[in-house]
Coordinates of C-alpha atoms in Angstrom, one line a residue:
I179 CA 179.4 136.3 153.6
G180 CA 178.6 137.6 150.1
N181 CA 177.7 141.2 149.1
I182 CA 176.5 143.4 151.9
S183 CA 175.1 146.8 151.1
G184 CA 174.4 147.9 154.6
T185 CA 175.7 147.6 158.2
V186 CA 176.8 144.3 159.7
W187 CA 175.5 143.7 163.2
H188 CA 176.7 140.9 165.5
V189 CA 174.9 138.7 168.1
A190 CA 176.9 136.5 170.4
S191 CA 175.5 134.5 173.4
E192 CA 178.8 134.2 175.1
D193 CA 182.3 135.7 175.2
P194 CA 183.3 136.3 171.6
E195 CA 187.0 135.8 170.8
W196 CA 187.3 139.4 169.6
C197 CA 186.1 140.7 172.9
P198 CA 187.9 138.7 175.6
G199 CA 186.5 139.0 179.1
C200 CA 183.2 140.7 177.9
D201 CA 180.2 139.5 179.8
A202 CA 176.7 139.6 178.3
D203 CA 176.0 143.1 179.8
A204 CA 179.3 144.5 178.4
L205 CA 179.1 142.9 174.9
Q206 CA 177.2 145.8 173.4
S207 CA 178.9 148.7 175.2
Q208 CA 182.5 147.4 174.9
C209 CA 182.4 145.4 171.6
G210 CA 179.3 146.5 169.7
V211 CA 177.9 143.0 169.9
Y212 CA 174.4 142.2 171.1
S213 CA 173.5 139.3 173.3
Q214 CA 169.9 139.0 172.1
L215 CA 168.5 138.6 168.6
W216 CA 165.8 141.2 169.0
E217 CA 168.4 143.9 170.0
A218 CA 170.3 143.7 166.7
L219 CA 167.1 143.2 164.6
D220 CA 165.6 146.3 166.1
K221 CA 168.6 148.3 164.9
A222 CA 168.9 146.6 161.4
Q223 CA 167.5 148.3 158.3
D224 CA 167.0 147.3 154.7
G225 CA 170.3 145.9 153.3
D226 CA 171.8 145.1 156.7
V227 CA 173.1 141.7 157.8
V228 CA 172.8 140.3 161.3
L229 CA 175.5 137.7 161.9
V230 CA 174.8 135.3 164.7
H231 CA 177.7 133.6 166.4
P232 CA 177.6 130.0 167.9
G233 CA 175.1 129.4 170.7
T234 CA 171.5 128.9 171.5
Y235 CA 169.1 131.9 171.2
A236 CA 165.5 132.4 172.2
A237 CA 163.4 133.0 169.1
E238 CA 159.9 133.9 170.3
F239 CA 158.1 136.6 168.3
I240 CA 161.2 137.6 166.4
T241 CA 160.7 139.7 163.3
I242 CA 163.4 140.0 160.6
P243 CA 162.7 143.4 159.1
A244 CA 162.2 144.0 155.4
G245 CA 165.4 143.6 153.4
V246 CA 167.5 142.3 156.4
T247 CA 169.4 139.0 156.4
L248 CA 169.7 137.0 159.6
R249 CA 172.6 134.6 159.1
S250 CA 174.5 132.1 161.3
V251 CA 178.3 132.5 161.2
E252 CA 179.1 128.8 161.9
G253 CA 175.9 127.1 160.5
P254 CA 173.2 124.9 162.0
Q255 CA 175.5 122.5 163.8
E256 CA 176.7 125.4 166.0
T257 CA 173.8 127.9 166.1
T258 CA 170.3 127.2 167.4
L259 CA 167.1 129.2 167.4
N260 CA 164.8 127.9 170.1
V261 CA 161.1 128.5 169.6
D262 CA 160.0 126.7 172.8
W263 CA 158.0 129.5 174.4
S264 CA 156.4 131.0 171.3
S265 CA 152.7 130.5 171.3
T266 CA 152.1 131.2 167.6
T267 CA 155.2 132.0 165.5
G268 CA 158.8 132.0 166.5
V269 CA 160.3 134.0 163.6
T270 CA 158.5 136.1 161.0
L271 CA 160.3 137.3 157.8
E272 CA 159.1 140.5 156.4
E273 CA 159.3 141.3 152.6
N274 CA 162.7 140.6 151.0
S275 CA 164.3 139.2 154.2
I276 CA 166.5 136.1 154.5
L277 CA 167.0 133.4 157.3
E278 CA 170.1 131.3 156.8
G279 CA 172.1 128.6 158.5
F280 CA 170.3 127.8 161.8
R281 CA 169.0 124.8 163.7
I282 CA 165.5 125.8 164.5
Q283 CA 163.9 123.6 167.2
S284 CA 161.4 123.1 169.9
E285 CA 161.9 120.7 172.8
Y286 CA 158.4 121.1 174.1
A287 CA 155.2 120.4 172.2
K288 CA 152.8 123.3 171.4
T289 CA 149.7 122.7 169.3
N290 CA 149.5 124.9 166.2
R291 CA 152.8 126.6 166.6
T292 CA 154.7 127.8 163.5
Y293 CA 158.5 128.0 163.7
V294 CA 159.0 130.4 160.7
T295 CA 156.4 132.5 158.9
M296 CA 157.2 134.1 155.5
A297 CA 154.9 137.1 155.5
S298 CA 153.2 138.4 152.4
G299 CA 155.4 140.0 149.8
D300 CA 154.6 142.3 146.9
G301 CA 153.7 139.4 144.6
G302 CA 157.0 139.7 142.7
A303 CA 159.3 137.0 141.4
P304 CA 160.7 134.2 143.6
G305 CA 163.2 135.7 146.0
D306 CA 161.0 138.1 148.0
N307 CA 161.8 136.0 151.1
A308 CA 164.3 133.2 151.5
V309 CA 164.8 130.4 154.1
R310 CA 167.8 128.3 153.3
F311 CA 170.5 126.1 154.8
N312 CA 168.5 125.4 158.1
I313 CA 167.7 122.3 160.1
F314 CA 164.1 122.2 161.5
T315 CA 163.3 119.7 164.2
T316 CA 160.8 119.1 167.1
G317 CA 162.6 116.3 168.8
D318 CA 160.5 113.3 169.9
H319 CA 157.1 115.0 170.3
W320 CA 156.3 115.6 166.6
D321 CA 153.3 113.2 166.5
S322 CA 151.4 114.8 169.5
N323 CA 150.8 118.3 168.0
H324 CA 150.4 120.2 164.8
E325 CA 153.6 122.2 164.6
T326 CA 154.6 123.7 161.2
A327 CA 158.2 124.4 160.3
V328 CA 157.7 127.0 157.5
R329 CA 154.4 128.8 156.7
I330 CA 154.3 130.8 153.5
E331 CA 151.6 133.5 153.4
G332 CA 152.4 135.3 150.1
S333 CA 154.0 134.8 146.7
G334 CA 157.6 134.7 145.6
S335 CA 159.2 132.8 148.6
V336 CA 162.3 130.7 148.3
V337 CA 162.7 127.6 150.6
E338 CA 165.8 125.7 149.7
F339 CA 168.6 123.5 151.0
N340 CA 166.9 122.9 154.4
T341 CA 166.5 119.7 156.3
F342 CA 163.2 118.9 158.0
T343 CA 163.2 116.2 160.7
T344 CA 160.2 114.9 162.8
M345 CA 157.9 117.8 161.9
W346 CA 154.1 117.5 161.7
T347 CA 154.1 119.8 158.7
S348 CA 157.3 120.9 157.0
I349 CA 156.1 123.6 154.6
H350 CA 152.6 125.0 154.5
V351 CA 151.5 127.3 151.7
A352 CA 148.6 129.2 153.4
N353 CA 146.9 130.3 150.2
S354 CA 146.7 127.8 147.3
Q355 CA 146.6 130.6 144.7
F356 CA 150.3 131.3 145.6
F357 CA 151.5 127.7 145.4
A358 CA 152.9 128.0 141.9
D359 CA 154.8 131.2 142.8
Q360 CA 157.0 129.5 145.3
S361 CA 160.5 128.1 144.8
I362 CA 160.7 125.1 147.1
L363 CA 163.9 123.2 146.0
N364 CA 166.6 120.8 147.3
N365 CA 165.1 120.3 150.7
V366 CA 165.5 117.0 152.7
F367 CA 162.5 115.5 154.6
L368 CA 163.2 112.9 157.2
G369 CA 160.4 111.3 159.2
T370 CA 158.1 114.2 158.5
N371 CA 155.0 115.4 156.5
F372 CA 155.4 117.8 153.6

């Protein structure tokens, strides 16, 4: 998990092994585990980590607060963020926040939707925001819309070790003056536009 300076919050979509017999309503009260991403992210503060256990989670209008890490426990093969019903942005990263280890997908086409937006930072060195170790995919409708996997709106963002498959646009830097300030490294692009 690495160094954690704050609280660790847990999100589980089904019966976690450390809370046998817990249903979704009892997860938080009996085990301190949330069943929805937004519940844990609303509690998280700078330095906290939200660990997401295997399952599929709705990711519409989710904001990762400043300084918070949203991390999958088992990686993108086991943990999915579904942005299907988001009309604009599924997940927004505030300054100094991190998104790691998810399959981020949409099964239904939506014109001009963005899966992840890296909000403007303070203009500091690379590392203000990070999106890493994720798989982004649209399925088979990628050529019928203008969906973007990652939109960068400020400087100092890190996008690394991701796989982009069948995306109309994989990475979009919204302001060309910030293009040189980004760290876009070691990503894989399959059947997609950059």
